[in-house]
Every structure is written in C-alpha cells, then in structure tokens.
Coordinates of C-alpha atoms and ligand atoms in Angstrom, one line a residue:
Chain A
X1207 CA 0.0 0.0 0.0
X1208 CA 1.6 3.4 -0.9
X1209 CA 2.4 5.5 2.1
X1210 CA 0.1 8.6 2.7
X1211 CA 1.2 12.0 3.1
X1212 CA 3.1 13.4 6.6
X1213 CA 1.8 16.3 7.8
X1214 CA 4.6 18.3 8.9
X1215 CA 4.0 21.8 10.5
X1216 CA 7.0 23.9 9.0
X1217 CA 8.2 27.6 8.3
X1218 CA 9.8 29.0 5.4
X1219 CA 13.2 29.7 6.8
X1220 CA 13.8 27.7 9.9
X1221 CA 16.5 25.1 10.4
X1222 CA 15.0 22.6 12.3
X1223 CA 11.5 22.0 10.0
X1224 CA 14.0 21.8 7.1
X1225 CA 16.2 19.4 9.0
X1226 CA 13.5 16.8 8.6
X1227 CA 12.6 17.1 5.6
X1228 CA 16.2 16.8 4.5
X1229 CA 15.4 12.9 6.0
X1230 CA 11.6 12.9 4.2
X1231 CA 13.3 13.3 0.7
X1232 CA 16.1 10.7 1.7
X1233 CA 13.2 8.0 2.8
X1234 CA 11.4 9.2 -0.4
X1235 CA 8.6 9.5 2.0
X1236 CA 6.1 12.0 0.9
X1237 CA 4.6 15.1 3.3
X1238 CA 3.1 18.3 3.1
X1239 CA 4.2 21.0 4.8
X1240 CA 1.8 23.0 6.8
X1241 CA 3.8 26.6 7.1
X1242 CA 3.4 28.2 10.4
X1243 CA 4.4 31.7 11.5
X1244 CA 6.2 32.5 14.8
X1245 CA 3.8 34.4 15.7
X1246 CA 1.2 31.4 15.8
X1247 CA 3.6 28.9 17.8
X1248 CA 2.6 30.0 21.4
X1249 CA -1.4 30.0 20.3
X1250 CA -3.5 27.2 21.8
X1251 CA -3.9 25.4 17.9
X1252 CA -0.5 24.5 17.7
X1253 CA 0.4 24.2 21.1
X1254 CA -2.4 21.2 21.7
X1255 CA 0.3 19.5 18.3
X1256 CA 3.7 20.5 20.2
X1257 CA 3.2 22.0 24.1
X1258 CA 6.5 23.5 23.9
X1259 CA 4.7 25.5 20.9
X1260 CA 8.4 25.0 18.5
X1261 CA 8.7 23.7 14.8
X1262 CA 8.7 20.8 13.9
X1263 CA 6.4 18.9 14.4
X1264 CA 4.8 16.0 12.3
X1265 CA 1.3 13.8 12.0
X1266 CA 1.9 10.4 10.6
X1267 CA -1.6 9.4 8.7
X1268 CA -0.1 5.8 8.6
X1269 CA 0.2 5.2 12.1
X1270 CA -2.0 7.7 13.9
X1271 CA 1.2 9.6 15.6
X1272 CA 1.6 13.0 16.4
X1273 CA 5.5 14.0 17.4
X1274 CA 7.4 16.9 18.0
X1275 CA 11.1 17.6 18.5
X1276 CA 13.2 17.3 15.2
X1277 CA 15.2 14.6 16.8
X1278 CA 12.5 12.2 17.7
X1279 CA 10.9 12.8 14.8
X1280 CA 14.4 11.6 13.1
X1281 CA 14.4 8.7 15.0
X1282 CA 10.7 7.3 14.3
X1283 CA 11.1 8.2 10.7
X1284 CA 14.0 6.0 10.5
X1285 CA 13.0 3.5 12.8
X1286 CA 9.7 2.9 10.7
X1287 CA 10.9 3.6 7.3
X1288 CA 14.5 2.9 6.7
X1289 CA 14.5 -0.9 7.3
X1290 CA 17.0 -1.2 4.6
X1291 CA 19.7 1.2 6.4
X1292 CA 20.0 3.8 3.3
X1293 CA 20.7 6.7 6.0
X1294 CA 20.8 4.2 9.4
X1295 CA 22.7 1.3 10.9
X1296 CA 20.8 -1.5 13.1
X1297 CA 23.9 -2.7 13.8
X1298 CA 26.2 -2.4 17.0
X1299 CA 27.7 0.0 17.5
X1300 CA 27.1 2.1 14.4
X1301 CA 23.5 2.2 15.2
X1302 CA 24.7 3.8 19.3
X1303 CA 26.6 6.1 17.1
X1304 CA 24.1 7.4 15.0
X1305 CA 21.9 8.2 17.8
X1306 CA 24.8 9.9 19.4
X1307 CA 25.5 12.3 17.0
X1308 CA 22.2 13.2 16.6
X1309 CA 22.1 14.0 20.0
X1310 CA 24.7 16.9 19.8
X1311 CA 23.2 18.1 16.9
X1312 CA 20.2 18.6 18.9
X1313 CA 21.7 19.2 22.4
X1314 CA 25.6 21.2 21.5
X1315 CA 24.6 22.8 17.7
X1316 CA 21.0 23.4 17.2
X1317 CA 20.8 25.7 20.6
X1318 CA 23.8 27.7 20.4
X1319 CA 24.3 28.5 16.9
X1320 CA 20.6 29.8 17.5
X1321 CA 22.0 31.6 20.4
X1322 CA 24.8 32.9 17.9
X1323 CA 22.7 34.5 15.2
X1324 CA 20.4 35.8 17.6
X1325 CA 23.1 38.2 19.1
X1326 CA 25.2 39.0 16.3
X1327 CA 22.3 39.2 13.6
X1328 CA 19.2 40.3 15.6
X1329 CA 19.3 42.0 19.1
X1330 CA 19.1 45.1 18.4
X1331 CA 21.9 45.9 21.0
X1332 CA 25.5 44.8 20.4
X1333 CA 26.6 43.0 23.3
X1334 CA 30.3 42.1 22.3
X1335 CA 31.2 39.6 25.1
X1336 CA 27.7 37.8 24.2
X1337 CA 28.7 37.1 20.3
X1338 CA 31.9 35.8 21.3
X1339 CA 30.7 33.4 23.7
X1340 CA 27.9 31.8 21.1
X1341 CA 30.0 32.5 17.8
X1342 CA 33.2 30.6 19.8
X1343 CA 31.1 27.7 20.3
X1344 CA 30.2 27.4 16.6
X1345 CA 33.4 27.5 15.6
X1346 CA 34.6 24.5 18.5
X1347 CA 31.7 22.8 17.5
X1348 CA 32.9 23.3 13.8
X1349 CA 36.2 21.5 15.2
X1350 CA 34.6 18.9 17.4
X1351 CA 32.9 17.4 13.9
X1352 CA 36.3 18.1 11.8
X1353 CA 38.1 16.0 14.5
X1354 CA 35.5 13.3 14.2
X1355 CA 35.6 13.0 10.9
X1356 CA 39.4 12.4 10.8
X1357 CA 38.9 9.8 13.5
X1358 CA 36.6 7.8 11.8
X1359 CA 38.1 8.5 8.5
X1360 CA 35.4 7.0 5.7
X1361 CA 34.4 11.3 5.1
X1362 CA 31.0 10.2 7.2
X1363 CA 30.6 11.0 10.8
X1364 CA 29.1 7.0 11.7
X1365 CA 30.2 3.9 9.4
X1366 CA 31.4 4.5 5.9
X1367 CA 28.0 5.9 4.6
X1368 CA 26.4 9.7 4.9
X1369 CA 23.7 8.7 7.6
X1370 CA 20.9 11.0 9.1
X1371 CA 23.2 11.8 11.9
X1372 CA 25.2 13.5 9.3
X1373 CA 22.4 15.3 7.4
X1374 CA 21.1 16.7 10.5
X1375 CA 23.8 19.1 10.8
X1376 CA 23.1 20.4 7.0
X1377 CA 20.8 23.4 7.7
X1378 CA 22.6 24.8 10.7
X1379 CA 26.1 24.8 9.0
X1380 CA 24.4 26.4 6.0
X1381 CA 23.0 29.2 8.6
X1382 CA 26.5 29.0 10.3
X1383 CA 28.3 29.3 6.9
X1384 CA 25.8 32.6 6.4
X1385 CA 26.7 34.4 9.6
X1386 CA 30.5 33.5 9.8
X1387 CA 30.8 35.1 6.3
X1388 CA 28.7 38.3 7.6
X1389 CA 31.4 38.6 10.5
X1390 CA 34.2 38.1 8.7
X1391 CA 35.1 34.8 10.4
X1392 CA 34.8 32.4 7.2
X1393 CA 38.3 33.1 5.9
X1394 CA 40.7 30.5 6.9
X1395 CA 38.0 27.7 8.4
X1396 CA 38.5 25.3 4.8
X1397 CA 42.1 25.2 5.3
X1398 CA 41.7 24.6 9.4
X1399 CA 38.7 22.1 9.4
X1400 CA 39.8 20.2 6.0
X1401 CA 37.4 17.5 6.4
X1402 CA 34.6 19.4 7.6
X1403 CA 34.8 21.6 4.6
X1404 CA 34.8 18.1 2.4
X1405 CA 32.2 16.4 4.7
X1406 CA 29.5 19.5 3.8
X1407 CA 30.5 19.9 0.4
X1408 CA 29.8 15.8 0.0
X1409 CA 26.1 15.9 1.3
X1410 CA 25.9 19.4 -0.7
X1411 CA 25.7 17.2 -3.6
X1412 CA 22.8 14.9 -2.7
X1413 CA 19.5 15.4 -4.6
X1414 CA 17.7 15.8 -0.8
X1415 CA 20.4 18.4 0.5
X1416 CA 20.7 20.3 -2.4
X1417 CA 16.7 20.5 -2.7
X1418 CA 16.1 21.7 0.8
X1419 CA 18.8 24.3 0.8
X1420 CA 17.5 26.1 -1.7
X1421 CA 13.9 26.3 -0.6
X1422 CA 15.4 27.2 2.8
X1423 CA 17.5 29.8 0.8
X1424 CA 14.4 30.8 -0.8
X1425 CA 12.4 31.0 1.9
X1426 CA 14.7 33.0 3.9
X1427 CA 15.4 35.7 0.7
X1428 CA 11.7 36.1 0.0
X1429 CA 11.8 37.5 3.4
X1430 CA 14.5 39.3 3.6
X1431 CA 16.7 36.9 5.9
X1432 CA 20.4 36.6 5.4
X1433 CA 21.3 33.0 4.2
Chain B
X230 CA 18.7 -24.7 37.8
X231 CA 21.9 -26.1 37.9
X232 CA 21.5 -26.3 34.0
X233 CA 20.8 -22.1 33.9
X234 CA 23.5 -21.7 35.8
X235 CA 25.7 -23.7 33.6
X236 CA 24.4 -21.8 30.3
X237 CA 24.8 -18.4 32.1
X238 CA 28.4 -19.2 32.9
X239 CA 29.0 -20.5 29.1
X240 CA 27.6 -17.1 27.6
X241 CA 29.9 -15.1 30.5
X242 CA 33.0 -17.2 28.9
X243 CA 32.3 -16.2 25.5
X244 CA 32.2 -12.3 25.8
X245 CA 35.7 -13.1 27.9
X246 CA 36.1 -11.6 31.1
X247 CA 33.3 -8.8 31.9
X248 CA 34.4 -5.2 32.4
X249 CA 32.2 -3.1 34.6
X250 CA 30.8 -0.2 32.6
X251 CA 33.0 2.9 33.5
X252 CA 31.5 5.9 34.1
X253 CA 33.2 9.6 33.5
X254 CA 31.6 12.5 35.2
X255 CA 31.6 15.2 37.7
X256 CA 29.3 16.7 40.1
X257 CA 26.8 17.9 37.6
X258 CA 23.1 17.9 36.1
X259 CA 24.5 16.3 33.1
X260 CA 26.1 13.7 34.9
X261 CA 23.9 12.7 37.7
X262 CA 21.5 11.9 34.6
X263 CA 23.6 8.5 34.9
X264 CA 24.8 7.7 37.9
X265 CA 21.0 7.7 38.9
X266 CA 19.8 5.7 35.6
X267 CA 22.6 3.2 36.7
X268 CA 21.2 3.0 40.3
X269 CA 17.6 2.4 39.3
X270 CA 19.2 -0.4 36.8
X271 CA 21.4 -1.5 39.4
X272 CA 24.1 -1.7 36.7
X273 CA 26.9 -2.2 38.2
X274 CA 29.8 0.7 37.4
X275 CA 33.6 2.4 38.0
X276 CA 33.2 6.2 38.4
X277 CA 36.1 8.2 36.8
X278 CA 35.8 11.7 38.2
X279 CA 36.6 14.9 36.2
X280 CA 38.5 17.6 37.5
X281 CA 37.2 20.7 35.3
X282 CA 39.8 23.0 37.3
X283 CA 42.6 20.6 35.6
X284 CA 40.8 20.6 33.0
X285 CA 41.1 17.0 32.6
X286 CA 37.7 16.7 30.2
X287 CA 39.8 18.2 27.4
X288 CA 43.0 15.6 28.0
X289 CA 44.3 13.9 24.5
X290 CA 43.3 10.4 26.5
X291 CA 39.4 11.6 27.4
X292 CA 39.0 13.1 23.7
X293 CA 39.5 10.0 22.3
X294 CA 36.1 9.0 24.2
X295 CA 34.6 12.0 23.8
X296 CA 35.7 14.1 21.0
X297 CA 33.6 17.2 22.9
X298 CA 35.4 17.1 26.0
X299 CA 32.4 16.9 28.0
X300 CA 30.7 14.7 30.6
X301 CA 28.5 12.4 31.0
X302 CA 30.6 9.4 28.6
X303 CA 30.7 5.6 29.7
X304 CA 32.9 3.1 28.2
X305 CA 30.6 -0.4 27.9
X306 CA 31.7 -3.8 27.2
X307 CA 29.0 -5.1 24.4
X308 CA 28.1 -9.0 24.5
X309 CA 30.3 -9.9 21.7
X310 CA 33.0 -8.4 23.6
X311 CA 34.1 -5.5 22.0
X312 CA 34.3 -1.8 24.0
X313 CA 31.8 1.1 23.3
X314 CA 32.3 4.5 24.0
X315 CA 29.1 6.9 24.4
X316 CA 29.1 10.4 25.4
X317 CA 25.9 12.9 25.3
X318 CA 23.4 12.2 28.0
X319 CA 20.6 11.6 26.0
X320 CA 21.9 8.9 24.4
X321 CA 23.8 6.9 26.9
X322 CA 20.7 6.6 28.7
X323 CA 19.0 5.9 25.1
X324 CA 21.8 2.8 25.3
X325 CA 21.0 1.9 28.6
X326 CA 17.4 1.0 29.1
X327 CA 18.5 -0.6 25.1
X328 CA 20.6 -3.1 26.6
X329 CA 20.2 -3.4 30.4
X330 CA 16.0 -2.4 30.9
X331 CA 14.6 -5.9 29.5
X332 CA 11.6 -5.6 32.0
X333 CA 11.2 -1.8 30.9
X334 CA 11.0 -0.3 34.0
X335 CA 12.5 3.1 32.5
X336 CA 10.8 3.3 28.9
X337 CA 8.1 1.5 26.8
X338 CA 8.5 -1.5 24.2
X339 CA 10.8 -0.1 21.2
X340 CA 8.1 1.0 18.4
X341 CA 5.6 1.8 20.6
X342 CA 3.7 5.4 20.7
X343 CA 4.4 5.8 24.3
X344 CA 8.1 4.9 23.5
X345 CA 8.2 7.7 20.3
X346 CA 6.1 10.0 22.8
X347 CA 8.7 9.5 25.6
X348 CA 11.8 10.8 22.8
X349 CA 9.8 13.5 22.2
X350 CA 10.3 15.0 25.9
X351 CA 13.7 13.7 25.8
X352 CA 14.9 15.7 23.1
X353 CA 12.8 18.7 24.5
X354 CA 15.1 18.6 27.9
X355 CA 18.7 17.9 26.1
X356 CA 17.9 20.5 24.0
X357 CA 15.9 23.1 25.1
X358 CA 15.6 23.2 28.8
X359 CA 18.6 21.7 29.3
X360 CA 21.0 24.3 27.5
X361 CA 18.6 27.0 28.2
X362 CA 18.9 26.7 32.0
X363 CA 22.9 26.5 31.2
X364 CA 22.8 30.0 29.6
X365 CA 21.0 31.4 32.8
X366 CA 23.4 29.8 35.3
X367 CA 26.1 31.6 32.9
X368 CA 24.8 34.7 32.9
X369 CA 23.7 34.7 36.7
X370 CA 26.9 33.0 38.0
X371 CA 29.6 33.0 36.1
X372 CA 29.7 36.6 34.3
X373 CA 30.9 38.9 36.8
X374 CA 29.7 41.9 34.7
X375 CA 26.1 41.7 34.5
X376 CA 24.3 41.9 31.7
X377 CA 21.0 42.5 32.1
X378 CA 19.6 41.6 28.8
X379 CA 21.3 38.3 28.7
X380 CA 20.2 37.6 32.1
X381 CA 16.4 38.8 31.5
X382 CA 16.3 36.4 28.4
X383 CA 17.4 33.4 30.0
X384 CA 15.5 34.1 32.7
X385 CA 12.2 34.4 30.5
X386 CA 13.0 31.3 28.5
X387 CA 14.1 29.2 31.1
X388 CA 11.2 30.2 33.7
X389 CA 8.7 29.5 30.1
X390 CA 10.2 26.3 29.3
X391 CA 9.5 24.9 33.4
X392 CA 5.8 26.4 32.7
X393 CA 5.3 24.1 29.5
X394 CA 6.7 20.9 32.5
X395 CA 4.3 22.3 34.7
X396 CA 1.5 22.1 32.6
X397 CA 2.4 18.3 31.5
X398 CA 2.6 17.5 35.5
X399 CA -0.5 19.0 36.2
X400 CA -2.5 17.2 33.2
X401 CA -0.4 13.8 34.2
X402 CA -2.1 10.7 36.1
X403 CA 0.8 9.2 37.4
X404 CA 2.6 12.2 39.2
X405 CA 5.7 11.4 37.0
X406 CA 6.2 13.1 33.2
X407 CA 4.8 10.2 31.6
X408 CA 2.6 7.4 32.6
X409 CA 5.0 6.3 35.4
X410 CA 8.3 6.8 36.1
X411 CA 11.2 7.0 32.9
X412 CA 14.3 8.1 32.1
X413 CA 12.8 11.5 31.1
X414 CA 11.5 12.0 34.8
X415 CA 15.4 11.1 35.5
X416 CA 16.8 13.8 33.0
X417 CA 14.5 16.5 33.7
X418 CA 14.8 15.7 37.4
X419 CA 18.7 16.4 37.8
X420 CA 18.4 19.9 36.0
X421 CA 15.6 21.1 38.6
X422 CA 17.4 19.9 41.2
X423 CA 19.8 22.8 40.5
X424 CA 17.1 25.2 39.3
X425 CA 18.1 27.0 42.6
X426 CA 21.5 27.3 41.7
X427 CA 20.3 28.7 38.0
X428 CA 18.0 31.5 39.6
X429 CA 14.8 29.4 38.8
X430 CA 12.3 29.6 42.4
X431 CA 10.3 26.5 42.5
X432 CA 7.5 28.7 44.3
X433 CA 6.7 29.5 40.8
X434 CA 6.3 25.8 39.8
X435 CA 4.3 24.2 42.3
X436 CA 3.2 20.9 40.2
X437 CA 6.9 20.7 39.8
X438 CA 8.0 21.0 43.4
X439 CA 5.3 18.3 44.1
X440 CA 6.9 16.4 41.6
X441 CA 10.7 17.1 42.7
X442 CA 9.6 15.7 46.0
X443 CA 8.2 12.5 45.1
X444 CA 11.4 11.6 42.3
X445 CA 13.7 12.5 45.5
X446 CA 12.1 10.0 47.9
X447 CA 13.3 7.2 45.2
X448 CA 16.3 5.5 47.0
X449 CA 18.0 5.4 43.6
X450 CA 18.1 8.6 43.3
X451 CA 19.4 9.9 46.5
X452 CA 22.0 7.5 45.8
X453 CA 23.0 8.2 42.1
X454 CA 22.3 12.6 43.0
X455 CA 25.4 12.0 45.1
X456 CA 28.0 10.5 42.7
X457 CA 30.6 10.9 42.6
X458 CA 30.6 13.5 45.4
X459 CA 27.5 14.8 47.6
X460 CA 25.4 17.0 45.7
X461 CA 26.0 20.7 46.3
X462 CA 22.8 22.1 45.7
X463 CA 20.5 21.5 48.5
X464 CA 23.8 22.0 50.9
X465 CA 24.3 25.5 49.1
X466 CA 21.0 26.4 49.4
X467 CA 19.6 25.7 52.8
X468 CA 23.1 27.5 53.7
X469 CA 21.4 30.7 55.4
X470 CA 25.4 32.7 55.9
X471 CA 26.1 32.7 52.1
X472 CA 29.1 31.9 52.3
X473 CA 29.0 28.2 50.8
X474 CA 27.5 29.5 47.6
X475 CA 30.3 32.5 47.4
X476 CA 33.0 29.7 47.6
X477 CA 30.9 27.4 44.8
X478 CA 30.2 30.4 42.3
X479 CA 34.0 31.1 42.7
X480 CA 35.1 27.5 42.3
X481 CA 32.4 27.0 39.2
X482 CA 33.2 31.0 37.6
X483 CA 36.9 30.0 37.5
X484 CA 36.6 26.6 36.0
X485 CA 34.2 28.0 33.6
X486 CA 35.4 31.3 32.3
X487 CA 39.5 29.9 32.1
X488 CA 38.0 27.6 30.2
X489 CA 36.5 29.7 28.0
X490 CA 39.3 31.7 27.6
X491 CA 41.4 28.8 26.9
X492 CA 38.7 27.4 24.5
X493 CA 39.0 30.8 22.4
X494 CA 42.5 30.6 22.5
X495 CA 42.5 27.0 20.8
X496 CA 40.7 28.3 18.2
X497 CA 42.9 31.0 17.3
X498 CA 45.9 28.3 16.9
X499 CA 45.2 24.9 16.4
X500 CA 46.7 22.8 19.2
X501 CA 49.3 21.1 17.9
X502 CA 48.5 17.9 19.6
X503 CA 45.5 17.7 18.1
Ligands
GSH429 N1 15.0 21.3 19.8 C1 13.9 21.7 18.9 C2 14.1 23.2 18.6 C3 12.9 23.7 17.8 C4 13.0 25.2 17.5 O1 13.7 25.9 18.2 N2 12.3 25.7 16.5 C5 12.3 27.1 16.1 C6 12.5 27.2 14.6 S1 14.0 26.6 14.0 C7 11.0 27.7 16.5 O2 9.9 27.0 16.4 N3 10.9 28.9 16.9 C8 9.7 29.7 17.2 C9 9.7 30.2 18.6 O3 10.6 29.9 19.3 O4 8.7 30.9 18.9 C10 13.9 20.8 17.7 O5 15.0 20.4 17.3 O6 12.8 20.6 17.2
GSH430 N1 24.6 17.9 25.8 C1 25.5 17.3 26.7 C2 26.0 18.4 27.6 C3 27.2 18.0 28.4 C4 27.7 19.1 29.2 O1 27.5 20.3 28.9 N2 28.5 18.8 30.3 C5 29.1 19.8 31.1 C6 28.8 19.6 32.5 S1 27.1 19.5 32.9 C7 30.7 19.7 30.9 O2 31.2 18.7 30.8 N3 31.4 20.9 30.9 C8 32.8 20.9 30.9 C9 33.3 21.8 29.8 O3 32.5 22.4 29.1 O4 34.5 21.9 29.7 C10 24.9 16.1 27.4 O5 23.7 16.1 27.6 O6 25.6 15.2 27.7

C-alpha cells in the first residue's frame, strides 16, 4: 500500500523543519508541509500539536502519531521507514553512534548556533562579550565534527555511509556558513577544518540536501533573511 | 537450575572476562542523569571523576572517548566483547534502558507510541531546557559583569520552558512526566534539582516542586544525585550565611570562564597535539 502524506508543520526559513525534511526526501517519503508563522507557535492550535509551541512537528496518517522535537521525529522516521539502512545502521555500535551524533546536533549545535545568530544578527543591541561566547562555540563545534571525521576516517561521521546523523547538521552549518561570512570569520575555516569543509561539500551534492537548501535559501530571501 | 547456571556461565566465557561499565563525570546535572539511571538499573559501574579545574575533560586520553570534552561518557563492554564509547546524555541513557531495561522499568517497548512519545520530551530537555537553563546559570553566575539583557532572556525562556513541564505534570495521572516513572523524569529531574543554583524559584512551579519531592524519595536517586561526590545544591541552598555559595560560584566561575578563555585561545591556533 503506498504510504500517505506526513503532515509536517513547518516555516519557510527555519532550520530545524528543514532538518526533517532533509530525512523525508532521503526515505522518499512524501509530506506536506503546513507553514506556520512564529507568531502562531505560542497559540493554543499549535500548542495542543507541540506543548513546547516549537517547529517541527509532524502527523503520521499511517500510524495515527503526532511528534514533535526534530530529533525524535528523526528517530521514528527512520526506525519505521528505513529498514534497509540507506541513512541508518541496526547494527552495533554504528546504530549507538548514530543516535549519538544526533544528540549533539540537537543538544551542542542546534541551541547555540541559534544563540549565535540571535546576538550577532538580531538583538538590536551589540553585546560584544555575548557574540563571542555563542560565535566561539560554533566554531569548537565546527572542530569537534572536523576531529570526528578524521577519526573515523570513511568522510561520514558513523560507518562509511552519509547517515541521518550526518544530514542533521546540513541546515545549521548552512546558517552558520551565512553568519561566519557576515562577521568576517569564514576566511581560513576550509584550510583549518579540511574535512569538515569536504564532509558538507559531500552531502551538498545529494539530490535531498541540495533541494532543501534552496527552498530554505528561498524561503529566507523572499523574506529578507540573510542565508 | 543447575543447568541455567551452567548456560549463564558458558555465555559469561564467551564475551571473555566482563568489564564493569565505566562511568566519567563530575558533580553535575548532566552527569547525575547517569549515575541515577545506573542505580535504578542496578548496573553495576567504575566512576572516573573529572577535574574541570585541571581541565582533565579536554585531556588527549578523554578526547579519544569523547571528542567534545564533555561529561556524561561511559565506556561499555558489548556481548560480543568488543568496547563502546558513548558520550551525550541523552543517548547513553537511550543505550541503557536498550541493553540493560529488558523488564522496561525506564521506557516503553521499542516501536511503541508511548516509547516515540517518551523521545519526544527527551529531546525537549537535552535540547531546550537543558541548554537554556545553562545559559542562565552563565549569565547569573559565572559573568561577573552583569548583563541584564542576557540575564532577562534566559530568565524568561528558562522560567517559560519549566511552565510548558508544569503544565504536563499537572495534566499527568501518574505524578511522573509520563505514565510512570522513565528516564525523562530522570533527566528533567537532575536539571531542577539545581534550578536554585540557576536562579529558577520552584515557588513558581508548584506541580513541579510536588513532583521534585516525590522523584527525590526514590532511594536510587538519592544515591546516584550524590556520585561521585554529595550533591552541592541542597547543601548550598539551605546554607542561610552565604558563604557556601560565594565559595561554589568562585570555584564553578573560574573553571568556567579559564575555560573559556582557553577554548577561544585553541581556536585561534590549532593545538598542535590535536
Ligand atoms: N529542539 C527543537 C528546537 C525547535 C526550535 O527551536 N524551532 C524554532 C524554529 S528553528 C521555532 O519554532 N521557533 C519559534 C519560537 O521559538 O517561537 C527541535 O529540534 O525541534
Ligand atoms: N549535551 C551534553 C551536555 C554535556 C555538558 O554540557 N557537560 C558539562 C557539565 S554539565 C561539561 O562537561 N562541561 C565541561 C566543559 O565544558 O569543559 C549532554 O547532555 O551530555
């Protein structure tokens, strides 16, 4: 039976939404995005679908499910529809690693590069000791996943294929890439993180990466938002 | 029985001899996430303790487990033998209740809706009230110059993200998160439980005081709170002279903001043992 549509509530230039849809095009699973605004987020709609009243979230029409976070969302769209391992491992310890990854993504990226753009792009006040602290923590992030990369040493963060732990990183570094230019901070980082500069170009190339990027890019320029 | 016994000691032989899982941490929220998953588990476990004045987290030796430099990270022995290393919180106890929770007593059947419900608030603590509540420790502790707009914004965010816990506590049956007690009462549990030290007043949070209450009077977690050293916060807090929490915000300012400093510095020049 062909799969129906996920229901995804989304926003036109938002990193974590497109994060998941980055793994929806990989699965070739099909959705529809429901665009929200911020402004509608904290309203009682949207907060009955996700009480923390954040994008993502998804209904699954196949199974009945409603889930929010863009992690555990991840992880149930993988668990149900990769059972042949195109962007997963079910096997020890790859699959631990996976789910590992994902969790800094979620836990050490996701919050502070959002921390980062908000004081250096949008608070209306510069607060010079408070860009430093969030646009030094991209950067050692930036590092952490260079370092890993060399470690494991396939190009892939898990295993010797691009995985959804991997991909889950695409549309921060993309926003990251944005505001380290805008600050002057981009010179230099290919030649000091080699392998993070070949890991993103690599899933830059993919079909899925290089289709959500741009309607993220979109997005973000029909609304006057910096890459 | 003799027969179980002799099958039980066949499968020990063949994963060679068993390593107790190690655990690295320090007295933190992050960590006790562990220690008191491991109690309730009764897993038994080696603690290697951090020294984040020595900065022994960012240590060639430590990066090779956890690339990061961070704690919580456990080394595991897997059945067929071979070694695991596993850092980030969320999914060492992910592992955990994996491999160790048959009868889950911590989580649901893998592939059920509670179970994809349960990752849901998971993910909400590691990676919005957990790093949210971090900023506002920051900015209330460790930055000596205040800055108020810092400090109002993590205060707002942090005070909104308890409210959206309080509201799931108040709606819930069981007095726990979910329908009983898991590992996301466990990792929401050890950031409240230095909400104090944050700037958070549980006066505000009344389902969740309730709630702190109840998840305290486990013995597991009075016993895994204090590993590998008492917990500070209840000390620090009932402490009516002050002068407990001057010496911790010294101790935890200085770890922190050398850190920092020598964080930036790597960046500048990549260490050259790296
Ligand atoms: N940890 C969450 C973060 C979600 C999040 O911060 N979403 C942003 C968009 S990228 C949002 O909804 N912001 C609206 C608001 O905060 O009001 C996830 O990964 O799903
Ligand atoms: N997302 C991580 C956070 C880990 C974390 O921030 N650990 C802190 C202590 S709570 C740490 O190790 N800090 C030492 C440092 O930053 O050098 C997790 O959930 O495990």
């Amino acid at each position: 039976m062909p799969l129906k549509a996920i229901d995804l509530w989304g926003h036109w230039g938002a990193p974590n939404p497109w994060k998941v849809c980055i793994v929806l095009e990989e699965l070739g699973i099909p959705y529809n995005i429901q665009s929200v605004e911020f402004s509608e987020v904290k309203q009682e709609a949207f907060l009955m679908i996700n009480p923390n009243g954040r994008l993502p979230a998804i209904k699954d029409p196949n199974t009945g499910i409603t889930l929010w976070e863009s992690g555990a969302i991840i992880q149930y769209l993988v668990d149900q529809y990769d059972r042949d391992e195109r962007v997963s491992y079910n096997s020890f310890p790859e699959k631990y690693f996976t789910q590992q990854w994902l969790a800094f993504q979620i836990s050490g990226q996701g919050p502070y590069f959002g921390q980062a753009t908000w004081f250096a792009r949008f608070h209306p006040e510069k607060i010079p000791s408070a860009i430093d602290r969030y646009v030094n923590e991209v950067i050692r992030v930036i590092g952490v996943l260079d370092k890993a990369i060399e470690t494991n040493n396939t190009g892939w963060l898990v295993g010797d294929k691009c995985t959804y732990a991997d991909l889950s990183f695409v549309t921060w570094t993309s926003v990251a890439e944005g505001l380290l230019r805008e600050l002057n901070k981009l010179d230099g980082l290919e030649t000091r993180y080699p392998r993070y500069t070949e890991w993103l170009t690599k899933m830059e190339e993919r079909e899925s990466v290089k289709k959500i990027r741009e309607r993220m890019a979109r997005g973000r320029a029909e609304h006057g938002l910096p890459p | 029985m003799a027969a179980a016994i002799h099958s039980n000691s066949a499968a020990e032989a063949s994963k060679g001899p068993q390593q107790p899982l190690t655990l690295y941490t320090t007295q933190t929220p992050n960590g006790i996430k562990i220690s008191i998953a491991l109690e309730e588990l009764e897993i038994p476990y080696k603690v290697f303790k951090h020294d984040f004045v020595a900065r022994t987290q960012k240590e060639p030796w430590y990066l090779a487990i956890n690339p990061n430099g961070r704690i919580p990270a456990i080394t595991d022995t897997f059945s067929d033998g071979s070694q695991i290393h596993l850092w980030e919180s969320g999914s060492i106890l992910k592992y955990l209740v994996e491999q160790y929770d048959k009868d889950f007593k911590l989580w649901y059947p893998a592939g059920t809706r509670e179970n994809y419900e349960l990752f849901s608030w998971l993910f909400f603590q590691i990676g919005g009230l957990g790093p949210m509540q971090g900023q506002m420790t920051h900015f209330n502790r460790h930055v000596t110059e205040k800055i108020p707009y810092a400090i109002e914004r993590y205060s707002n965010e942090t005070r909104r993200l308890y409210s959206v816990l309080e509201k799931q506590l108040a709606t819930s049956q069981s007095g726990f998160i979910l329908s009983k007690f898991t590992i996301v009462d466990i990792c929401f549990w050890s950031m409240v439980a230095a909400s104090g030290w944050a700037g958070v007043s549980l006066a505000e949070f009344p389902e969740i005081h309730r709630w702190y209450e109840k998840v305290l009077s486990r013995p597991s977690v009075a016993k895994g709170m204090n590993v590998p050293e008492p917990h500070p916060i209840q000390v620090l807090m009932d402490d009516k002279t002050g002068q407990k929490a001057k010496e911790f915000e010294e101790y935890s300012r200085s770890w922190v903001m050398t850190g920092m400093a020598k964080d930036a510095e790597g960046l500048k020049k990549r260490d050259p043992a790296c």
